[in-house]
Amino acid sequence: MLKSIKLRVFFIVLFLVISIIYCLPNIIEPTGVWKKYLPSDKIHLGLDLKGGMHLLLELDTAKMLENMVDRKFNSLKDNMIRDGIRFLGLDKKENALFITIRAEQKDKLYNLIGKEFTDMKAGATKADGENLTIEFLLSEKELSSIKENAVHQALETIRNRIDQFGVSEPIIVRQGDNQMLVQLPGIKDPQRAMELIGRTAQLEFKLVDEENAARYTGGTPPEGDEVLTMRTKNRETGIATTTQILLKKQSLLTGELLTDARVKIGGEFGGESYVAIEFNSEGARLFDKVTAENVGKRIAIILDNAVYSAPVVKERISGGKASISGSFTMDEAKDLAIVLRAGALPAPVKVVQNITIGPSLGQDSINKGLKATILGSILVIIFMIFYYRMSGIIANIALLLNLIYLLGAFSALKATMTLPGIAGIALTIGMGVDSNVLIFERIREELRLGKTVRAAVDAGYTKAWVAIFDSHITTLITAFVLFIFGTGPIKGFAITLIIGMIINLFTAVFGSKAIFDWIMVKYKPRKLSI
Amino acid sequence: MVELLKDTNIDFIGFRKKAFIISLILVLIGCYAFIMVSLGKANLSVDFTGGTNVQIKFANQVDIGMLREALVNGGVGDVQIQQISGTKEFFIKTKLSDTGSEKIQDKISKILSGQLKDNKYEILGSSMVGPGVGRDLKKYAIIAVCLALLGIIIYIAWRFTFISGIAATIATFHDVVVILGVFYILGKEINLLIITALLTIAGYSLQDTVVVFDRIRENMLKMKSKNDFGETINRSINEVLSRTIVTGISTLIVLAVFMIFGGEVLFDFSFALFIGLIVGTYSSIFVASPIVYAWRKKVL
């Protein structure tokens, strides 16, 4: 008996010490030697309790429409060549294309537009002898629906990125016409978060124009080419250099065809982090074709108009896998993988507002809530002692253990504490109180039956244990399901419950029972104050 | 020994028909409220509906509580107020939107001029905000809750009987729906906090039901004939009654403190829990156990 008590007390104290060590940073900042060996993370508080970073982002829809008109323009050009319509002039302005053709080919062009470019409407025509200039407009309705979709897609993409970045319970809402409001709790590295969210992440593969590169000495690039900057880091010295690189303007492939992007280490990059990407079937087919056609040439990998690398294609690559290297740090590679996975923003965003904001519950409510919590706890403690006397004190010790373990676990797991989480804690503590009440009522019943104190305590615990176990496991199952499938506040609630139920079961068996057993062995009481 | 109850012998099963009628009325109201909430016709918070975000700057530092009070007195309740750290600026989020006749910022302006006379302020901007809880979030939440209920049925069916699992789930669902109904009738705002409160109530209600079932299971082993089933249930509930009351009281103490001292933002949350606790206790005694009883009566 004594041996088992010692063992149990050892565990209780061990977990207590671990929890206190993890809780310490919330009270005092570790310094000097301690900083090295002790955890230094405070419990993270969510937006509702502490506030955080507040970013207002604006989607550059004008730029987006321009890009779109560009794409339409190119695609129309290709289609006209295919259908044998000679264009004598092409021009674009805002949301209109101007096409100059021979008058007799007018019907052919109208046919093409009617079939393949249903969102364009023919506007004014201008005749100039044999030639005809026709204006094609994107309809207003079309434009606004494109904008609408873009904002929705941007919200979705940003939400995806933030989720994968591991921020818990962010707030991401649309504001006004083309703005997005993003609030993030407890961000340690705001700069990194901002880059992650604000990056457009347009991935493109383009051919390096080596034929013209030798002759090109700066200035305007040749027709159909563009010049982009490539950053390289010297492996030994770590010095970054930039080079100008001449590329064919047309994209061979884009990031839309990606299915996955993961951080990998090593391989041919000698222990460096790189990002391995995978294409979908269409992407794989294209990549296969592009690499087969360009063996021995260089293909540049470009993200948001910055060249990451321009490796030589050694052989045809089928299977739809490629890798992006670029002397990344681990974090850089991770963030790159995240933005590639989450997809590109439909247009560049700019940060309109970047401020730190107070808790969404309002500091006033939090202060009142804290006061109420303390007062409520004191009253429950008093009630337990009043009702169960000495045993009530033991129950209170068990509850205190519960709370310290919970906070310790929270700090250790780096979970974010939000109000739903606190509701979960309240339920946990409530169930903890209930466990004790169940046990004590059982002990009272056994005592009424005339059992000795020790037998009554043992029987009380044994009988109450079944109910405690069942109710906690039921709650645990529920919490697991909510954790896996729930989002936002539901997840926050579920995390605390999972931690709480496990700790409750531990203290229900180990906590107060060990104290009772110790009293039994040491004092062998004839009567129990319960 | 302090005792609140001693050797009670209440006929709970005998009361079941009345209880069913009461529950049926409450659940019907709750279901109506649930439908209204799903259709977005209830008093939903800005998290669900979207609304307006007004940025405002004061000349002198103002206390958030005072600002909230001023707005509530002026008839704009249900606001989320966040201070921009290190400044005298605030965001005021409300679900009201500009109407043709009056802009929200003018409305807020009017209220503040009346309420906070000696503090100059200027409104820096006002824009519409979308709902924070999108359709996807709602969908996933509903899926999560349905699967959780399924999990409960399976576990309790395994530990007790299949019908117990069904009864426990019905009782849990009953509690959540009833609270929703109460909130709907009182015209209180349904926000994310209340959703959390509903989940907490579901947890408490389950705990309560399982404790009662556990006693019934234990006493059934001592049962001599099948006809004593009602008697067994009654005795079990009577035996657990003192525990139910003690736990209930200690929890209600805390919630009462929260309702009195927790401020208005937390009031609805504590209020939901307060009612939920009472309904949750009622349902494990008058809903879950009689369902098991009625079912067995039919089957046997």
Short mmCIF file of C-alpha atoms in Angstrom, two decimals, chain B residues 16 73 80 82 95 143 154 169 172 232 240 266 297:
data_model
loop_
_atom_site.label_atom_id
_atom_site.label_comp_id
_atom_site.label_asym_id
_atom_site.label_seq_id
_atom_site.Cartn_x
_atom_site.Cartn_y
_atom_site.Cartn_z
CA ARG B 16 -42.96 11.37 -17.75
CA ASN B 73 -27.69 53.54 -24.42
CA GLN B 80 -17.58 44.57 -31.17
CA GLN B 82 -11.41 46.85 -30.51
CA LYS B 95 -24.05 44.27 -37.98
CA ILE B 143 -20.80 17.88 -40.19
CA ILE B 154 -21.93 4.28 -30.74
CA THR B 169 -28.30 11.86 -27.96
CA THR B 172 -28.38 16.35 -25.59
CA THR B 232 -35.40 0.70 -10.78
CA VAL B 240 -28.08 10.19 -7.81
CA LEU B 266 -20.22 37.71 -21.25
CA LYS B 297 -42.09 -1.15 -22.25
#
